[in-house]
Every structure is written in structure tokens, then in C-alpha cells.
Amino acid sequence: MLEDLINHAQQLPAYDLSSWTPIFKGDMDLVIAADGQWIHQGTAIANTKIKQLFGRLLQRQDNGDYWIITPVEAFRIAVEDLPFVIVAADFIPQKGQGEWHFTSNTGDQVYLSEVNQLIVTSDADQPKPKLLVRDGLWGRIDRTVFYQLAIACEVHKSAQGNRAQLISGAHGYDFGPI
């Protein structure tokens, strides 16, 4: 039965979670760890399809809380850092300029095409890159993908000096000073 639900959900378009008004709301012992693991009641969820389904039902509220939403139930969950991890990147050449395409640990496919969709901050002098996946939900770009992107950066001269910039479509994304 669960397998049928998962298979059915994968065939559906993205859910319009904002239109759902669940009657029951509560807390679930589900944590999305900083490394991208989904942990329910202390045990890592190994089934990728379940993580994909829950990922499609994930919503972030204005107050920063994360919820798994269905039409009749909503469960608040804990997220240690960001709900997704970006695990793969490919450059797709197009006429003129190409675009970067990303894959999250839950199978989300994202084209880097919007202003402020990729942001690189730092923590203790270490880069902390993140990518907007959808609807206010961000993914932490893993180290391997970050290095791949850093190698693809171009030098951009600015008033602050030379900076690394990743180009995707018509936009440049700042990776910091060189």
C-alpha cells in the first residue's frame, strides 16, 4: 500500500501545499540532519522514495518552522541546517550561455536561473553555499559540488577587488574574493 502511494505521488505534478488546510496539526519525531539524513524516531530513513515523498510535502512557514503537509494532517519537524543537500551539478550548454542544473538528495531538479537563487556565505572562514530549491526551501551545496562550481567560476572585477563569479544563464553568482 505504501509503495503504491509513493509510486502514485511520483507521477503527480508539484503539490500546491498552500491551498491545503489540514484539520489536524501536531509534532513528528522527524529530524532532517545537517548532512541530509532523514531520521525518524532515532532511526535513519533508508527508503529513498519515502524521503522523496516527504520532500515534496515539505513546507517552511513564515516563522521558520518546517512542516510535512497533507490535505488533512500537518506535522512540524526539525531541520538542523537546511532541508535539502545539493548532491550533483551539471552545466547545460545553450545558445549564448548555458545554465547550471542541480539535483538534491531527494531528487529535486533545479535550474540556476533566478537572481539570489545561489548564495555563498561563510562561517569561521569556511564557505557555506546554498541553493534555493523551491518555495522558500533551500539546499546546502555539498563540498564536492561546491568545488566543481568554484573551478567553473570566472574572475569578476569589482570595486572591492577581484571576485569569483559563477555564470548561469543571464546571471552571475558571487563566490567571494579571489
mmCIF file with all atom_site columns, C-alpha atoms in Angstrom, residues 81-169:
data_model
loop_
_atom_site.group_PDB
_atom_site.id
_atom_site.type_symbol
_atom_site.label_atom_id
_atom_site.label_alt_id
_atom_site.label_comp_id
_atom_site.label_asym_id
_atom_site.label_entity_id
_atom_site.label_seq_id
_atom_site.pdbx_PDB_ins_code
_atom_site.Cartn_x
_atom_site.Cartn_y
_atom_site.Cartn_z
_atom_site.occupancy
_atom_site.B_iso_or_equiv
_atom_site.pdbx_formal_charge
_atom_site.auth_seq_id
_atom_site.auth_comp_id
_atom_site.auth_asym_id
_atom_site.auth_atom_id
_atom_site.pdbx_PDB_model_num
ATOM 1  C CA . ASP A 1 81  ? 20.566 23.231 8.867   1.00 0.00 ? 81  ASP A CA 1
ATOM 2  C CA . LEU A 1 82  ? 18.698 23.213 5.561   1.00 0.00 ? 82  LEU A CA 1
ATOM 3  C CA . PRO A 1 83  ? 16.158 20.611 4.406   1.00 0.00 ? 83  PRO A CA 1
ATOM 4  C CA . PHE A 1 84  ? 17.994 19.539 1.252   1.00 0.00 ? 84  PHE A CA 1
ATOM 5  C CA . VAL A 1 85  ? 21.541 18.771 0.183   1.00 0.00 ? 85  VAL A CA 1
ATOM 6  C CA . ILE A 1 86  ? 22.618 19.500 -3.377  1.00 0.00 ? 86  ILE A CA 1
ATOM 7  C CA . VAL A 1 87  ? 24.467 16.366 -4.484  1.00 0.00 ? 87  VAL A CA 1
ATOM 8  C CA . ALA A 1 88  ? 25.047 16.861 -8.223  1.00 0.00 ? 88  ALA A CA 1
ATOM 9  C CA . ALA A 1 89  ? 25.569 19.677 -10.709 1.00 0.00 ? 89  ALA A CA 1
ATOM 10 C CA . ASP A 1 90  ? 25.797 19.733 -14.488 1.00 0.00 ? 90  ASP A CA 1
ATOM 11 C CA . PHE A 1 91  ? 26.396 22.585 -16.880 1.00 0.00 ? 91  PHE A CA 1
ATOM 12 C CA . ILE A 1 92  ? 23.881 22.507 -19.749 1.00 0.00 ? 92  ILE A CA 1
ATOM 13 C CA . PRO A 1 93  ? 25.232 24.400 -22.778 1.00 0.00 ? 93  PRO A CA 1
ATOM 14 C CA . GLN A 1 94  ? 22.709 26.537 -24.618 1.00 0.00 ? 94  GLN A CA 1
ATOM 15 C CA . LYS A 1 95  ? 22.897 29.132 -27.356 1.00 0.00 ? 95  LYS A CA 1
ATOM 16 C CA . GLY A 1 96  ? 24.844 32.065 -25.992 1.00 0.00 ? 96  GLY A CA 1
ATOM 17 C CA . GLN A 1 97  ? 25.198 30.988 -22.389 1.00 0.00 ? 97  GLN A CA 1
ATOM 18 C CA . GLY A 1 98  ? 24.395 27.779 -20.622 1.00 0.00 ? 98  GLY A CA 1
ATOM 19 C CA . GLU A 1 99  ? 22.738 27.083 -17.298 1.00 0.00 ? 99  GLU A CA 1
ATOM 20 C CA . TRP A 1 100 ? 23.714 25.050 -14.297 1.00 0.00 ? 100 TRP A CA 1
ATOM 21 C CA . HIS A 1 101 ? 21.372 22.211 -13.360 1.00 0.00 ? 101 HIS A CA 1
ATOM 22 C CA . PHE A 1 102 ? 21.337 20.709 -9.863  1.00 0.00 ? 102 PHE A CA 1
ATOM 23 C CA . THR A 1 103 ? 19.949 17.594 -8.186  1.00 0.00 ? 103 THR A CA 1
ATOM 24 C CA . SER A 1 104 ? 19.054 17.404 -4.494  1.00 0.00 ? 104 SER A CA 1
ATOM 25 C CA . ASN A 1 105 ? 19.295 14.386 -2.212  1.00 0.00 ? 105 ASN A CA 1
ATOM 26 C CA . THR A 1 106 ? 15.521 13.937 -2.581  1.00 0.00 ? 106 THR A CA 1
ATOM 27 C CA . GLY A 1 107 ? 15.577 14.087 -6.377  1.00 0.00 ? 107 GLY A CA 1
ATOM 28 C CA . ASP A 1 108 ? 14.534 17.716 -6.878  1.00 0.00 ? 108 ASP A CA 1
ATOM 29 C CA . GLN A 1 109 ? 15.768 19.075 -10.204 1.00 0.00 ? 109 GLN A CA 1
ATOM 30 C CA . VAL A 1 110 ? 16.712 22.762 -10.156 1.00 0.00 ? 110 VAL A CA 1
ATOM 31 C CA . TYR A 1 111 ? 17.950 25.106 -12.877 1.00 0.00 ? 111 TYR A CA 1
ATOM 32 C CA . LEU A 1 112 ? 20.016 28.042 -11.647 1.00 0.00 ? 112 LEU A CA 1
ATOM 33 C CA . SER A 1 113 ? 18.240 30.900 -13.405 1.00 0.00 ? 113 SER A CA 1
ATOM 34 C CA . GLU A 1 114 ? 16.948 33.354 -10.790 1.00 0.00 ? 114 GLU A CA 1
ATOM 35 C CA . VAL A 1 115 ? 18.677 36.276 -9.078  1.00 0.00 ? 115 VAL A CA 1
ATOM 36 C CA . ASN A 1 116 ? 19.701 35.404 -5.488  1.00 0.00 ? 116 ASN A CA 1
ATOM 37 C CA . GLN A 1 117 ? 18.974 31.720 -6.066  1.00 0.00 ? 117 GLN A CA 1
ATOM 38 C CA . LEU A 1 118 ? 22.532 30.753 -5.084  1.00 0.00 ? 118 LEU A CA 1
ATOM 39 C CA . ILE A 1 119 ? 24.150 32.410 -2.069  1.00 0.00 ? 119 ILE A CA 1
ATOM 40 C CA . VAL A 1 120 ? 27.592 31.801 -0.598  1.00 0.00 ? 120 VAL A CA 1
ATOM 41 C CA . THR A 1 121 ? 28.129 32.948 2.987   1.00 0.00 ? 121 THR A CA 1
ATOM 42 C CA . SER A 1 122 ? 30.948 31.953 5.308   1.00 0.00 ? 122 SER A CA 1
ATOM 43 C CA . ASP A 1 123 ? 31.164 30.510 8.788   1.00 0.00 ? 123 ASP A CA 1
ATOM 44 C CA . ALA A 1 124 ? 34.564 30.506 10.529  1.00 0.00 ? 124 ALA A CA 1
ATOM 45 C CA . ASP A 1 125 ? 36.138 31.380 7.161   1.00 0.00 ? 125 ASP A CA 1
ATOM 46 C CA . GLN A 1 126 ? 34.572 28.308 5.532   1.00 0.00 ? 126 GLN A CA 1
ATOM 47 C CA . PRO A 1 127 ? 32.172 28.789 2.614   1.00 0.00 ? 127 PRO A CA 1
ATOM 48 C CA . LYS A 1 128 ? 28.534 27.825 3.229   1.00 0.00 ? 128 LYS A CA 1
ATOM 49 C CA . PRO A 1 129 ? 26.865 27.769 -0.191  1.00 0.00 ? 129 PRO A CA 1
ATOM 50 C CA . LYS A 1 130 ? 23.131 27.256 -0.527  1.00 0.00 ? 130 LYS A CA 1
ATOM 51 C CA . LEU A 1 131 ? 20.693 26.970 -3.425  1.00 0.00 ? 131 LEU A CA 1
ATOM 52 C CA . LEU A 1 132 ? 17.007 27.878 -3.445  1.00 0.00 ? 132 LEU A CA 1
ATOM 53 C CA . VAL A 1 133 ? 15.260 24.655 -4.442  1.00 0.00 ? 133 VAL A CA 1
ATOM 54 C CA . ARG A 1 134 ? 11.640 25.850 -4.367  1.00 0.00 ? 134 ARG A CA 1
ATOM 55 C CA . ASP A 1 135 ? 9.078  27.778 -2.337  1.00 0.00 ? 135 ASP A CA 1
ATOM 56 C CA . GLY A 1 136 ? 11.480 29.144 0.281   1.00 0.00 ? 136 GLY A CA 1
ATOM 57 C CA . LEU A 1 137 ? 13.191 25.768 0.754   1.00 0.00 ? 137 LEU A CA 1
ATOM 58 C CA . TRP A 1 138 ? 16.979 25.833 0.455   1.00 0.00 ? 138 TRP A CA 1
ATOM 59 C CA . GLY A 1 139 ? 19.553 23.129 -0.088  1.00 0.00 ? 139 GLY A CA 1
ATOM 60 C CA . ARG A 1 140 ? 23.110 23.120 1.222   1.00 0.00 ? 140 ARG A CA 1
ATOM 61 C CA . ILE A 1 141 ? 25.541 22.564 -1.646  1.00 0.00 ? 141 ILE A CA 1
ATOM 62 C CA . ASP A 1 142 ? 27.817 19.678 -0.681  1.00 0.00 ? 142 ASP A CA 1
ATOM 63 C CA . ARG A 1 143 ? 31.584 20.139 -0.749  1.00 0.00 ? 143 ARG A CA 1
ATOM 64 C CA . THR A 1 144 ? 32.225 18.156 -3.940  1.00 0.00 ? 144 THR A CA 1
ATOM 65 C CA . VAL A 1 145 ? 29.627 20.146 -5.885  1.00 0.00 ? 145 VAL A CA 1
ATOM 66 C CA . PHE A 1 146 ? 30.935 23.408 -4.408  1.00 0.00 ? 146 PHE A CA 1
ATOM 67 C CA . TYR A 1 147 ? 34.460 22.629 -5.651  1.00 0.00 ? 147 TYR A CA 1
ATOM 68 C CA . GLN A 1 148 ? 33.063 21.779 -9.085  1.00 0.00 ? 148 GLN A CA 1
ATOM 69 C CA . LEU A 1 149 ? 31.313 25.166 -9.187  1.00 0.00 ? 149 LEU A CA 1
ATOM 70 C CA . ALA A 1 150 ? 34.338 27.042 -7.822  1.00 0.00 ? 150 ALA A CA 1
ATOM 71 C CA . ILE A 1 151 ? 36.505 25.639 -10.625 1.00 0.00 ? 151 ILE A CA 1
ATOM 72 C CA . ALA A 1 152 ? 33.924 26.884 -13.155 1.00 0.00 ? 152 ALA A CA 1
ATOM 73 C CA . CYS A 1 153 ? 33.909 30.436 -11.728 1.00 0.00 ? 153 CYS A CA 1
ATOM 74 C CA . GLU A 1 154 ? 35.178 33.375 -13.727 1.00 0.00 ? 154 GLU A CA 1
ATOM 75 C CA . VAL A 1 155 ? 37.096 36.390 -12.435 1.00 0.00 ? 155 VAL A CA 1
ATOM 76 C CA . HIS A 1 156 ? 34.877 39.431 -11.985 1.00 0.00 ? 156 HIS A CA 1
ATOM 77 C CA . LYS A 1 157 ? 36.485 42.804 -11.346 1.00 0.00 ? 157 LYS A CA 1
ATOM 78 C CA . SER A 1 158 ? 34.589 44.946 -8.856  1.00 0.00 ? 158 SER A CA 1
ATOM 79 C CA . ALA A 1 159 ? 35.187 47.964 -6.628  1.00 0.00 ? 159 ALA A CA 1
ATOM 80 C CA . GLN A 1 160 ? 36.033 45.502 -3.832  1.00 0.00 ? 160 GLN A CA 1
ATOM 81 C CA . GLY A 1 161 ? 38.687 43.771 -5.978  1.00 0.00 ? 161 GLY A CA 1
ATOM 82 C CA . ASN A 1 162 ? 38.657 40.559 -7.964  1.00 0.00 ? 162 ASN A CA 1
ATOM 83 C CA . ARG A 1 163 ? 35.867 38.162 -7.084  1.00 0.00 ? 163 ARG A CA 1
ATOM 84 C CA . ALA A 1 164 ? 34.950 34.658 -8.214  1.00 0.00 ? 164 ALA A CA 1
ATOM 85 C CA . GLN A 1 165 ? 31.650 34.571 -10.053 1.00 0.00 ? 165 GLN A CA 1
ATOM 86 C CA . LEU A 1 166 ? 29.649 31.618 -11.346 1.00 0.00 ? 166 LEU A CA 1
ATOM 87 C CA . ILE A 1 167 ? 27.710 32.379 -14.532 1.00 0.00 ? 167 ILE A CA 1
ATOM 88 C CA . SER A 1 168 ? 24.413 30.623 -15.217 1.00 0.00 ? 168 SER A CA 1
ATOM 89 C CA . GLY A 1 169 ? 22.033 31.933 -17.840 1.00 0.00 ? 169 GLY A CA 1
#
